[in-house]
Coordinates of C-alpha atoms in Angstrom, one line a residue:
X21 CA 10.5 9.6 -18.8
X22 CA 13.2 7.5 -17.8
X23 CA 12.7 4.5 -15.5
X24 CA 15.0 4.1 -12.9
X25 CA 16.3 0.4 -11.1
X26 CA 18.4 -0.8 -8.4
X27 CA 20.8 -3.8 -8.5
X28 CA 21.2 -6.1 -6.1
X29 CA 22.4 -9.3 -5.4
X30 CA 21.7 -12.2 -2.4
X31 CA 24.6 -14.9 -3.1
X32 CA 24.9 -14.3 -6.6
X33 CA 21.0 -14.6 -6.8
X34 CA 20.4 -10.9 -8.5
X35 CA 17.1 -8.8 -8.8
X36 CA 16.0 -5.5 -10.0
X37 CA 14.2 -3.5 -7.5
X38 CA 11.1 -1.3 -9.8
X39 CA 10.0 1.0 -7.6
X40 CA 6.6 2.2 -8.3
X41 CA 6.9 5.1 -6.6
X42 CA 9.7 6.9 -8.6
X43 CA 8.4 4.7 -12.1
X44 CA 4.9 5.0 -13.9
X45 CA 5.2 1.8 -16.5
X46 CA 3.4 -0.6 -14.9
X47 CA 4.6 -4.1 -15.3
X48 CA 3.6 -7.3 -16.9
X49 CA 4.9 -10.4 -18.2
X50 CA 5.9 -9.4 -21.3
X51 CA 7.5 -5.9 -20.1
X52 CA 9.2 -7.8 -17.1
X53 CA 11.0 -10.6 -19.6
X54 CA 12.6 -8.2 -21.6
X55 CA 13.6 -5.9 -18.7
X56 CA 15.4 -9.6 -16.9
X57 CA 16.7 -10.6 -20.7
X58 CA 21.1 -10.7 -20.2
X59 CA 21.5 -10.1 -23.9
X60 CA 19.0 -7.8 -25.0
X61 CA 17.9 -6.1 -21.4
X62 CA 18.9 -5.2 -18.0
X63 CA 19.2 -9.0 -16.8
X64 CA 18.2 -10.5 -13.8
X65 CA 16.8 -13.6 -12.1
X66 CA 13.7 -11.6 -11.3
X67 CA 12.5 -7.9 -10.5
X68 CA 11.2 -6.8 -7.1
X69 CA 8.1 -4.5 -7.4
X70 CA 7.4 -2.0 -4.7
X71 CA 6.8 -0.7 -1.9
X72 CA 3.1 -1.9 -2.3
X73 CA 1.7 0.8 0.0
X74 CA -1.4 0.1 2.0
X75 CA -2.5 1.2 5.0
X76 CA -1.0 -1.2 7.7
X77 CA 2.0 -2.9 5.8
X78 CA 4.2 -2.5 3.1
X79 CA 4.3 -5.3 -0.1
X80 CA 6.4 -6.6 -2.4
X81 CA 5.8 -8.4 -5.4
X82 CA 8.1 -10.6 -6.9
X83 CA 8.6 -11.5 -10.9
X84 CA 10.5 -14.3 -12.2
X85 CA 12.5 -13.9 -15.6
X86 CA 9.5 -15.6 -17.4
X87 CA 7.1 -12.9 -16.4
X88 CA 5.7 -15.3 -13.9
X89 CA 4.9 -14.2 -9.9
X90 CA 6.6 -16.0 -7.6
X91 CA 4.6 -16.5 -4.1
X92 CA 7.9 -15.4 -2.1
X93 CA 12.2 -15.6 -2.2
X94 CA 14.3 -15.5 0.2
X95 CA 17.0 -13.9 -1.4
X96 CA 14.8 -11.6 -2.9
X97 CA 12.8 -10.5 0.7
X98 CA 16.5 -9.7 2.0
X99 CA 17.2 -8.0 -1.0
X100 CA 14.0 -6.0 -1.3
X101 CA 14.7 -5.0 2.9
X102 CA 17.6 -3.3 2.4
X103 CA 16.5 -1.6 -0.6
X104 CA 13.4 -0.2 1.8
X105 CA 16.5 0.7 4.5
X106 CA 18.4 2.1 1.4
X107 CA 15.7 4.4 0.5
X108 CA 14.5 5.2 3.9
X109 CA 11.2 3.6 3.6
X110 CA 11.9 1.9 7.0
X111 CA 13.2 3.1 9.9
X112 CA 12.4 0.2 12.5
X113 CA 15.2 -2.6 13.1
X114 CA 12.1 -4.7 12.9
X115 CA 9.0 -5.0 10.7
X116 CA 6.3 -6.6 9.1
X117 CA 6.3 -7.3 4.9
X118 CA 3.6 -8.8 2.9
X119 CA 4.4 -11.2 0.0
X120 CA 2.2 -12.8 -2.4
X121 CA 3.3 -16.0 -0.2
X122 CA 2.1 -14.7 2.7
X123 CA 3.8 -12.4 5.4
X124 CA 7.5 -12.3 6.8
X125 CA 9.1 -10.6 9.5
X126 CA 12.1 -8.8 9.1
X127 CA 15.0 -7.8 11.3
X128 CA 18.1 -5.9 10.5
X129 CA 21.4 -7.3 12.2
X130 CA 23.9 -4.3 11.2
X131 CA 23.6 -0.6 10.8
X132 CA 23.5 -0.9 7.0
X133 CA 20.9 -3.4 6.6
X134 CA 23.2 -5.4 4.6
X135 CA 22.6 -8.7 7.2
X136 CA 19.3 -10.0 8.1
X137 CA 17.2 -12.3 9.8
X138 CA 14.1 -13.0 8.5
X139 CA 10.9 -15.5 9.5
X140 CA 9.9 -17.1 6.3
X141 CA 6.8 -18.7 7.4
X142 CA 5.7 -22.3 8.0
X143 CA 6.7 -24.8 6.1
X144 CA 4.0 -27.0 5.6
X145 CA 4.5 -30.8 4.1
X146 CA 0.7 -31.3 3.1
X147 CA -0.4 -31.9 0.3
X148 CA -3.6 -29.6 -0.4
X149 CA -1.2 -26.8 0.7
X150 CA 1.9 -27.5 -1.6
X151 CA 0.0 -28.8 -3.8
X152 CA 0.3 -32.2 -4.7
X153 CA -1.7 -34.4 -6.7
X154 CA -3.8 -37.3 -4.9
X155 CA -5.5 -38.0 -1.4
X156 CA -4.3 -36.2 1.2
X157 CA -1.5 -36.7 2.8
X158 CA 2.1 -35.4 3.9
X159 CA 4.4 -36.1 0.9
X160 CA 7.6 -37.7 2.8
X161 CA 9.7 -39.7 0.7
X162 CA 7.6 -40.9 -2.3
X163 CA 8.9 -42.5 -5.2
X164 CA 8.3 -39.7 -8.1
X165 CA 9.5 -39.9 -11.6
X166 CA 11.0 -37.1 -13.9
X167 CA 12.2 -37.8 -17.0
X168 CA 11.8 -41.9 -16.7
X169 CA 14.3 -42.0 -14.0
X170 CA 12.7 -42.8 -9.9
X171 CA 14.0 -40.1 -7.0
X172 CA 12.6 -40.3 -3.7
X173 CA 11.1 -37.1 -3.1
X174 CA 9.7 -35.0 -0.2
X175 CA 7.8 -31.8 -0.8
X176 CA 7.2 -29.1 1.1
X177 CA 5.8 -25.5 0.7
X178 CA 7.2 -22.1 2.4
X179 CA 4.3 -20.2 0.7
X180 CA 5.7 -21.8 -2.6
X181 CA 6.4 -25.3 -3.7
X182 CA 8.9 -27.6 -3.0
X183 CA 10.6 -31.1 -4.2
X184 CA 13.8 -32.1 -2.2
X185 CA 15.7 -35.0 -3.0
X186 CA 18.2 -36.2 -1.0
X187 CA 21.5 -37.8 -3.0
X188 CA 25.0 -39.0 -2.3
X189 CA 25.9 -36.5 -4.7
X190 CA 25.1 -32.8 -6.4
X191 CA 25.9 -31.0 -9.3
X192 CA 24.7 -28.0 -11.4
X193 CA 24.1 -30.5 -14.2
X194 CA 22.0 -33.0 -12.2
X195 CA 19.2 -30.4 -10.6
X196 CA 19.2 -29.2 -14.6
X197 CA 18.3 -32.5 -15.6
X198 CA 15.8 -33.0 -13.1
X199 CA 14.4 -29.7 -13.0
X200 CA 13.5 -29.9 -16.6
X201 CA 11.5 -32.7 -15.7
X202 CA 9.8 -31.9 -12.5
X203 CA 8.9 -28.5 -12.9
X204 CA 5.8 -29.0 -14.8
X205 CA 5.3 -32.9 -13.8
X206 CA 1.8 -33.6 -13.8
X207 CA 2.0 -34.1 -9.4
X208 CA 2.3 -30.8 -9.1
X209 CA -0.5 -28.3 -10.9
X210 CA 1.2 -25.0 -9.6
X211 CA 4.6 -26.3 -10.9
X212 CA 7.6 -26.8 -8.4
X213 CA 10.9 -25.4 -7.0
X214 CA 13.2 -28.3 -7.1
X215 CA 16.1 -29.0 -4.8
X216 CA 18.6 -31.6 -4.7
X217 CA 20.7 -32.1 -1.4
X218 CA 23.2 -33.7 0.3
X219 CA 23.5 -34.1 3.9
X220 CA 27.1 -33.3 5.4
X221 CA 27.1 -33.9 9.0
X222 CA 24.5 -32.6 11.6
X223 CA 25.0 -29.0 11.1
X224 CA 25.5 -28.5 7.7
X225 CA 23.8 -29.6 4.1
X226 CA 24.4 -28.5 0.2
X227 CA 21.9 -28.0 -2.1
X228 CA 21.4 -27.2 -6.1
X229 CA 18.5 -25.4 -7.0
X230 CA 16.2 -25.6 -10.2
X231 CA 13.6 -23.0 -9.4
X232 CA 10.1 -22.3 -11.1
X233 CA 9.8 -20.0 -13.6
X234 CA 13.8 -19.3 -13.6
X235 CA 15.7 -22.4 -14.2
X236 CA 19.0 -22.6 -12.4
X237 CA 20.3 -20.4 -9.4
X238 CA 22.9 -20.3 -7.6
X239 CA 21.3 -19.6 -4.5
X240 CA 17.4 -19.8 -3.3
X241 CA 16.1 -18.7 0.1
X242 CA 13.0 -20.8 0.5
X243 CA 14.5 -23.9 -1.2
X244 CA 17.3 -23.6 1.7
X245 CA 14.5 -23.1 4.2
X246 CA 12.6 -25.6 2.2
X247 CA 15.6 -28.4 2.2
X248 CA 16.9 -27.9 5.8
X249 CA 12.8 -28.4 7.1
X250 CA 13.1 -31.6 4.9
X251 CA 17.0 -32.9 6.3
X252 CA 15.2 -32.5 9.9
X253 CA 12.3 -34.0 9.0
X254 CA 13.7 -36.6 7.9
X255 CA 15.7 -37.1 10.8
X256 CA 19.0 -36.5 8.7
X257 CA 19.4 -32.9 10.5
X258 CA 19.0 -31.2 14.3
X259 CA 16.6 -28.3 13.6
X260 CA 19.8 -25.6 13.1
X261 CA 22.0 -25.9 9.8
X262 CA 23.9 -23.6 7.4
X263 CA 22.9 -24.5 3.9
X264 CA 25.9 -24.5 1.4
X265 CA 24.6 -23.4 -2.1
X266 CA 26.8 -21.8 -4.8
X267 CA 26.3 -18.9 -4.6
X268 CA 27.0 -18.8 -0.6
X269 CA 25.8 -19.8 2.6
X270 CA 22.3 -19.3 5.2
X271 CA 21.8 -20.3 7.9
X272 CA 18.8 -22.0 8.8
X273 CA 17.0 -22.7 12.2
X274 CA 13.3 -24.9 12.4
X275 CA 11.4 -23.6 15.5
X276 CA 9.0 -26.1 17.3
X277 CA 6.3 -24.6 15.4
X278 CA 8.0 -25.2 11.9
X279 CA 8.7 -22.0 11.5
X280 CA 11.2 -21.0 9.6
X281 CA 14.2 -18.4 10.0
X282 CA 16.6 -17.1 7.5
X283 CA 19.9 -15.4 8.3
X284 CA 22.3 -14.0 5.4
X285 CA 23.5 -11.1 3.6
X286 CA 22.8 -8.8 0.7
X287 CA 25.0 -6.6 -1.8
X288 CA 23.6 -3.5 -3.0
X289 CA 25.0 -3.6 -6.7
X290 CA 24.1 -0.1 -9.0
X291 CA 21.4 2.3 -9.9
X292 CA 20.4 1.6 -13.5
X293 CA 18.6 4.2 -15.5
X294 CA 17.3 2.6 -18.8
X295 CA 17.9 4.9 -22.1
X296 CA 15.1 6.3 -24.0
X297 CA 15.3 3.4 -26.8
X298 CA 14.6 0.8 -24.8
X299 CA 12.4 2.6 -22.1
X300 CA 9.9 2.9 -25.2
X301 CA 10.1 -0.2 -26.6
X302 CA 9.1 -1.5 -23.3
X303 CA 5.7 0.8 -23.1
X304 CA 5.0 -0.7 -25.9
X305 CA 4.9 -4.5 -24.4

């Protein structure tokens, strides 16, 4: 039997949507990393498994290239909602979804699905929660080093871990030399999404993204959550801003709570249906 995919893409961040419902292979690490292979495989930043079915909501769980599970993405929540609208799994303009992060509520802004809103959770700057190593504390601007260079850093967690370090300046190159470093630093034992970001005015801040288990993206919904919660933390920020990545823009608003909201837009790409070769050779992983 064939297994059947869907593409999509949240600003130029892509994912596979494995739906086990229409696909019996279940997946693993090794299965999922040559499925989200560019040379060899389907490609992807990461596949989206479900709908989870249980009795009061609906689940998705989310793989990174490496075979690893991410806790929750942005992008990937928007993309996996209008996949469920897509497929008619949802008829409600609003909705619970369960992550391995935690839950998120989700509310279609156009017929289509293809814009959304979503509440991502709290974000949460202690460090038993993100986690980070030592007494606790709220990590806010302390002086961390990756690879023998000093940034000041402030962490956060949306459900997954955070490092944001505000600079003068970004670049792709920059977050890949840090990220290399501060992934798997020894502060932080569940590894860490890194983000660099510069501060614009007020309103608006850019960021670069390194994220765990998936190197660099070109956009990342709970780093942008993750790096505006830190810019008004920080004071650098009021509690709305659109984040400016690569890939695109969200937009970003901090309730009193610290609550986040998400608001963007998805692409639905192609349906992918894997040929017999590979489908095999994927059982076999």
């Amino acid at each position: 039997m064939k297994i059947q995919l869907e593409r999509y893409h949240g600003l130029g961040n892509d994912y596979l949507v494995y739906d086990p419902n229409k696909n019996e292979m279940p997946l693993n690490e090794q299965n999922v990393k040559a499925l989200c292979d560019r040379h060899t495989g389907a490609g992807a930043d990461g596949i989206l498994e479900g709908p989870l079915l249980d009795e009061k909501q609906m689940g998705v769980r989310i793989w990174n290239p490496d075979g690893s599970i991410a806790e929750k993405s942005g992008n990937g929540v928007r993309i996996f909602a209008k996949y469920l609208k897509d497929a008619e799994y949802v008829q409600k303009k609003q909705y619970l979804l369960r992550t391995d992060g935690g839950m998120v509520e989700i509310a279609y802004l156009n017929e289509v699905g293809s814009r959304l809103r979503i509440s991502m959770g709290i974000l949460c700057f202690n460090s038993s929660q993100i986690p980070v190593i030592g007494e606790p504390r709220e990590v806010i601007n302390e002086d961390m080093v990756f690879g023998n260079s000093l940034y000041p850093a402030t962490c956060v967690s949306i459900g997954n871990p955070h490092c944001v370090i505000p600079m003068k300046e970004i670049s792709k190159e920059l977050v890949c030399k840090i990220g290399t470093h501060s992934e798997y630093a020894r502060y932080f034992p569940e590894r860490v999404n890194t983000e660099i970001m510069k501060v614009i005015d007020r309103n608006n801040i850019a960021i670069e993204t390194y994220e765990r288990g998936a190197g660099y993206t070109m956009a990342n919904g709970t780093g942008a959550c993750a790096a505006a919660g830190v810019a008004y933390k920080l004071g650098l920020s009021g509690n709305k801003v659109i984040v400016h990545m690569p890939g695109g823009e969200l937009q970003i608003e901090i309730d009193e709570n610290w609550k986040a909201y998400m608001t963007g837009e998805v692409f639905y790409v192609a349906e992918i249906r894997l040929g017999n070769e590979f489908t095999e050779l994927l059982r076999t992983l």
